[in-house]
């Protein structure tokens, strides 16, 4: 979630273990969650932390290293990308990921846990599984799939320019 990422502190990330320990106070669902990070996410975070070594938050506001970026920052950045989709927001990326992971035949329970959704009813009361290994593998596969999309787009653009 945008708010969870925006409020993240650098201390929540263990880049050696490739994990983000989302605390319950930053979680929309009021539940702590350990989020496995793909190799790509770890590399991006390493670059981000090197760019702002004195910041306490992971994504600081420009010129204020201890203040999280504004709530509108990510949507503003996304709006500058030329897309053929009207009114596309950061939250839509969650739907896109969930839909594509389902199309790639990943288990719905793993996807829901990755989205930090709580099951309703009896299933939510009795099933407390974290699916840590499955989510780690799934999120790495998702990051690799996104890299493949980027490579294909770059190759298509290169072919158009030739």
mmCIF file of C-alpha atoms in Angstrom:
data_model
loop_
_atom_site.group_PDB
_atom_site.id
_atom_site.type_symbol
_atom_site.label_atom_id
_atom_site.label_comp_id
_atom_site.label_asym_id
_atom_site.label_seq_id
_atom_site.Cartn_x
_atom_site.Cartn_y
_atom_site.Cartn_z
ATOM 1 C CA UNK A 1 0.000 0.000 0.000
ATOM 2 C CA UNK A 2 1.109 3.482 -0.802
ATOM 3 C CA UNK A 3 0.697 4.683 2.787
ATOM 4 C CA UNK A 4 2.643 1.740 4.193
ATOM 5 C CA UNK A 5 5.543 2.347 1.830
ATOM 6 C CA UNK A 6 5.460 6.110 2.287
ATOM 7 C CA UNK A 7 5.673 5.844 6.094
ATOM 8 C CA UNK A 8 8.360 3.132 6.133
ATOM 9 C CA UNK A 9 11.454 3.739 8.224
ATOM 10 C CA UNK A 10 14.837 2.491 7.085
ATOM 11 C CA UNK A 11 15.104 0.377 10.240
ATOM 12 C CA UNK A 12 12.145 -1.743 9.061
ATOM 13 C CA UNK A 13 14.232 -3.126 6.191
ATOM 14 C CA UNK A 14 16.713 -5.964 6.535
ATOM 15 C CA UNK A 15 18.388 -5.954 3.133
ATOM 16 C CA UNK A 16 20.668 -8.879 3.999
ATOM 17 C CA UNK A 17 17.629 -11.069 4.685
ATOM 18 C CA UNK A 18 15.666 -9.340 1.893
ATOM 19 C CA UNK A 19 12.749 -8.510 4.188
ATOM 20 C CA UNK A 20 10.614 -5.573 5.190
ATOM 21 C CA UNK A 21 9.106 -5.850 8.667
ATOM 22 C CA UNK A 22 5.955 -3.759 8.295
ATOM 23 C CA UNK A 23 4.902 -2.743 11.809
ATOM 24 C CA UNK A 24 1.242 -2.837 12.785
ATOM 25 C CA UNK A 25 1.167 0.921 13.397
ATOM 26 C CA UNK A 26 1.895 1.545 9.689
ATOM 27 C CA UNK A 27 -0.359 -1.239 8.426
ATOM 28 C CA UNK A 28 -3.831 -0.427 7.162
ATOM 29 C CA UNK A 29 -4.945 -3.788 8.532
ATOM 30 C CA UNK A 30 -3.338 -3.091 11.950
ATOM 31 C CA UNK A 31 -1.308 -6.282 11.636
ATOM 32 C CA UNK A 32 2.451 -6.580 11.408
ATOM 33 C CA UNK A 33 3.691 -8.420 8.352
ATOM 34 C CA UNK A 34 7.112 -9.548 7.155
ATOM 35 C CA UNK A 35 7.266 -8.816 3.443
ATOM 36 C CA UNK A 36 9.832 -10.719 1.397
ATOM 37 C CA UNK A 37 11.750 -8.504 -1.008
ATOM 38 C CA UNK A 38 12.819 -9.501 -4.493
ATOM 39 C CA UNK A 39 16.435 -9.054 -5.583
ATOM 40 C CA UNK A 40 15.276 -6.091 -7.666
ATOM 41 C CA UNK A 41 13.563 -4.439 -4.686
ATOM 42 C CA UNK A 42 16.652 -4.918 -2.512
ATOM 43 C CA UNK A 43 18.835 -3.301 -5.183
ATOM 44 C CA UNK A 44 16.443 -0.342 -5.522
ATOM 45 C CA UNK A 45 16.398 0.108 -1.741
ATOM 46 C CA UNK A 46 20.195 -0.040 -1.561
ATOM 47 C CA UNK A 47 20.382 2.755 -4.144
ATOM 48 C CA UNK A 48 17.695 4.757 -2.346
ATOM 49 C CA UNK A 49 19.416 4.436 1.045
ATOM 50 C CA UNK A 50 22.797 5.374 -0.486
ATOM 51 C CA UNK A 51 21.172 8.438 -2.060
ATOM 52 C CA UNK A 52 19.885 9.581 1.357
ATOM 53 C CA UNK A 53 22.263 8.068 3.937
ATOM 54 C CA UNK A 54 21.195 10.383 6.776
ATOM 55 C CA UNK A 55 17.446 9.903 6.293
ATOM 56 C CA UNK A 56 15.467 8.014 8.913
ATOM 57 C CA UNK A 57 12.514 7.302 6.628
ATOM 58 C CA UNK A 58 12.992 5.142 3.562
ATOM 59 C CA UNK A 59 11.442 7.654 1.175
ATOM 60 C CA UNK A 60 11.943 11.161 2.551
ATOM 61 C CA UNK A 61 10.355 14.357 1.394
ATOM 62 C CA UNK A 62 12.752 16.402 -0.699
ATOM 63 C CA UNK A 63 14.880 18.490 1.663
ATOM 64 C CA UNK A 64 13.441 16.882 4.822
ATOM 65 C CA UNK A 65 15.290 13.637 5.576
ATOM 66 C CA UNK A 66 13.144 12.688 8.564
ATOM 67 C CA UNK A 67 9.748 13.415 6.992
ATOM 68 C CA UNK A 68 8.048 10.878 4.714
ATOM 69 C CA UNK A 69 7.265 11.935 1.167
ATOM 70 C CA UNK A 70 3.853 13.506 0.692
ATOM 71 C CA UNK A 71 0.801 11.315 0.200
ATOM 72 C CA UNK A 72 0.370 12.637 -3.344
ATOM 73 C CA UNK A 73 3.986 12.144 -4.487
ATOM 74 C CA UNK A 74 3.688 8.646 -5.954
ATOM 75 C CA UNK A 75 0.434 9.340 -7.790
ATOM 76 C CA UNK A 76 1.904 12.559 -9.195
ATOM 77 C CA UNK A 77 4.967 10.652 -10.407
ATOM 78 C CA UNK A 78 2.769 7.943 -11.936
ATOM 79 C CA UNK A 79 0.647 10.562 -13.713
ATOM 80 C CA UNK A 80 3.755 11.740 -15.583
ATOM 81 C CA UNK A 81 4.233 8.348 -17.218
ATOM 82 C CA UNK A 82 2.568 8.253 -20.628
ATOM 83 C CA UNK A 83 -0.068 5.524 -20.198
ATOM 84 C CA UNK A 84 -3.076 4.663 -22.308
ATOM 85 C CA UNK A 85 -5.104 4.198 -19.102
ATOM 86 C CA UNK A 86 -7.038 7.143 -17.738
ATOM 87 C CA UNK A 87 -6.873 7.919 -13.989
ATOM 88 C CA UNK A 88 -4.347 5.163 -13.191
ATOM 89 C CA UNK A 89 -3.145 5.409 -9.566
ATOM 90 C CA UNK A 90 -0.613 3.657 -7.371
ATOM 91 C CA UNK A 91 -3.445 1.641 -5.824
ATOM 92 C CA UNK A 92 -4.243 0.265 -9.296
ATOM 93 C CA UNK A 93 -0.802 -1.375 -9.258
ATOM 94 C CA UNK A 94 -2.065 -3.664 -6.465
ATOM 95 C CA UNK A 95 -4.985 -4.768 -8.653
ATOM 96 C CA UNK A 96 -2.652 -5.239 -11.617
ATOM 97 C CA UNK A 97 -0.286 -7.399 -9.568
ATOM 98 C CA UNK A 98 -3.105 -9.458 -8.024
ATOM 99 C CA UNK A 99 -4.720 -10.048 -11.416
ATOM 100 C CA UNK A 100 -1.488 -11.011 -13.157
ATOM 101 C CA UNK A 101 -0.351 -13.273 -10.311
ATOM 102 C CA UNK A 102 -3.712 -15.054 -10.496
ATOM 103 C CA UNK A 103 -3.287 -15.378 -14.286
ATOM 104 C CA UNK A 104 0.139 -16.885 -13.613
ATOM 105 C CA UNK A 105 -1.741 -19.433 -11.446
ATOM 106 C CA UNK A 106 -0.403 -18.457 -8.040
ATOM 107 C CA UNK A 107 -2.550 -19.497 -5.103
ATOM 108 C CA UNK A 108 -5.173 -16.928 -4.116
ATOM 109 C CA UNK A 109 -4.263 -17.283 -0.425
ATOM 110 C CA UNK A 110 -0.642 -16.338 -1.186
ATOM 111 C CA UNK A 111 -1.749 -13.333 -3.239
ATOM 112 C CA UNK A 112 -4.148 -12.164 -0.525
ATOM 113 C CA UNK A 113 -1.447 -12.491 2.144
ATOM 114 C CA UNK A 114 1.002 -10.573 -0.069
ATOM 115 C CA UNK A 115 -1.615 -7.798 -0.310
ATOM 116 C CA UNK A 116 -1.944 -7.910 3.508
ATOM 117 C CA UNK A 117 -5.635 -8.764 3.280
ATOM 118 C CA UNK A 118 -7.277 -10.571 6.184
ATOM 119 C CA UNK A 119 -9.611 -13.453 5.413
ATOM 120 C CA UNK A 120 -13.158 -13.064 6.628
ATOM 121 C CA UNK A 121 -15.245 -15.609 8.483
ATOM 122 C CA UNK A 122 -14.161 -19.001 9.774
ATOM 123 C CA UNK A 123 -11.250 -19.279 7.311
ATOM 124 C CA UNK A 124 -9.775 -16.070 8.708
ATOM 125 C CA UNK A 125 -10.191 -17.231 12.280
ATOM 126 C CA UNK A 126 -8.569 -20.633 11.821
ATOM 127 C CA UNK A 127 -6.018 -20.146 9.043
ATOM 128 C CA UNK A 128 -3.087 -18.115 10.404
ATOM 129 C CA UNK A 129 -0.600 -19.235 7.732
ATOM 130 C CA UNK A 130 1.990 -16.665 6.633
ATOM 131 C CA UNK A 131 2.965 -18.449 3.386
ATOM 132 C CA UNK A 132 6.427 -16.898 3.781
ATOM 133 C CA UNK A 133 8.315 -19.203 1.403
ATOM 134 C CA UNK A 134 5.536 -19.188 -1.170
ATOM 135 C CA UNK A 135 5.223 -15.392 -1.081
ATOM 136 C CA UNK A 136 8.998 -14.979 -1.410
ATOM 137 C CA UNK A 137 9.076 -17.201 -4.509
ATOM 138 C CA UNK A 138 5.937 -15.581 -5.955
ATOM 139 C CA UNK A 139 7.162 -12.012 -5.454
ATOM 140 C CA UNK A 140 10.552 -12.846 -6.962
ATOM 141 C CA UNK A 141 8.806 -14.398 -9.962
ATOM 142 C CA UNK A 142 6.644 -11.250 -10.252
ATOM 143 C CA UNK A 143 9.728 -8.997 -10.220
ATOM 144 C CA UNK A 144 11.386 -11.208 -12.846
ATOM 145 C CA UNK A 145 8.193 -11.084 -14.956
ATOM 146 C CA UNK A 146 8.182 -7.281 -14.744
ATOM 147 C CA UNK A 147 11.832 -7.236 -15.842
ATOM 148 C CA UNK A 148 10.802 -9.345 -18.845
ATOM 149 C CA UNK A 149 8.061 -6.851 -19.730
ATOM 150 C CA UNK A 150 10.590 -4.016 -19.509
ATOM 151 C CA UNK A 151 13.077 -5.852 -21.753
ATOM 152 C CA UNK A 152 10.361 -6.632 -24.313
ATOM 153 C CA UNK A 153 9.228 -2.971 -24.311
ATOM 154 C CA UNK A 154 12.804 -1.739 -24.771
ATOM 155 C CA UNK A 155 13.375 -4.198 -27.617
ATOM 156 C CA UNK A 156 10.141 -3.081 -29.299
ATOM 157 C CA UNK A 157 11.145 0.564 -28.962
ATOM 158 C CA UNK A 158 14.593 -0.233 -30.366
ATOM 159 C CA UNK A 159 13.039 -2.007 -33.338
ATOM 160 C CA UNK A 160 10.764 0.983 -34.018
ATOM 161 C CA UNK A 161 13.756 3.334 -34.015
ATOM 162 C CA UNK A 162 15.719 1.175 -36.453
#
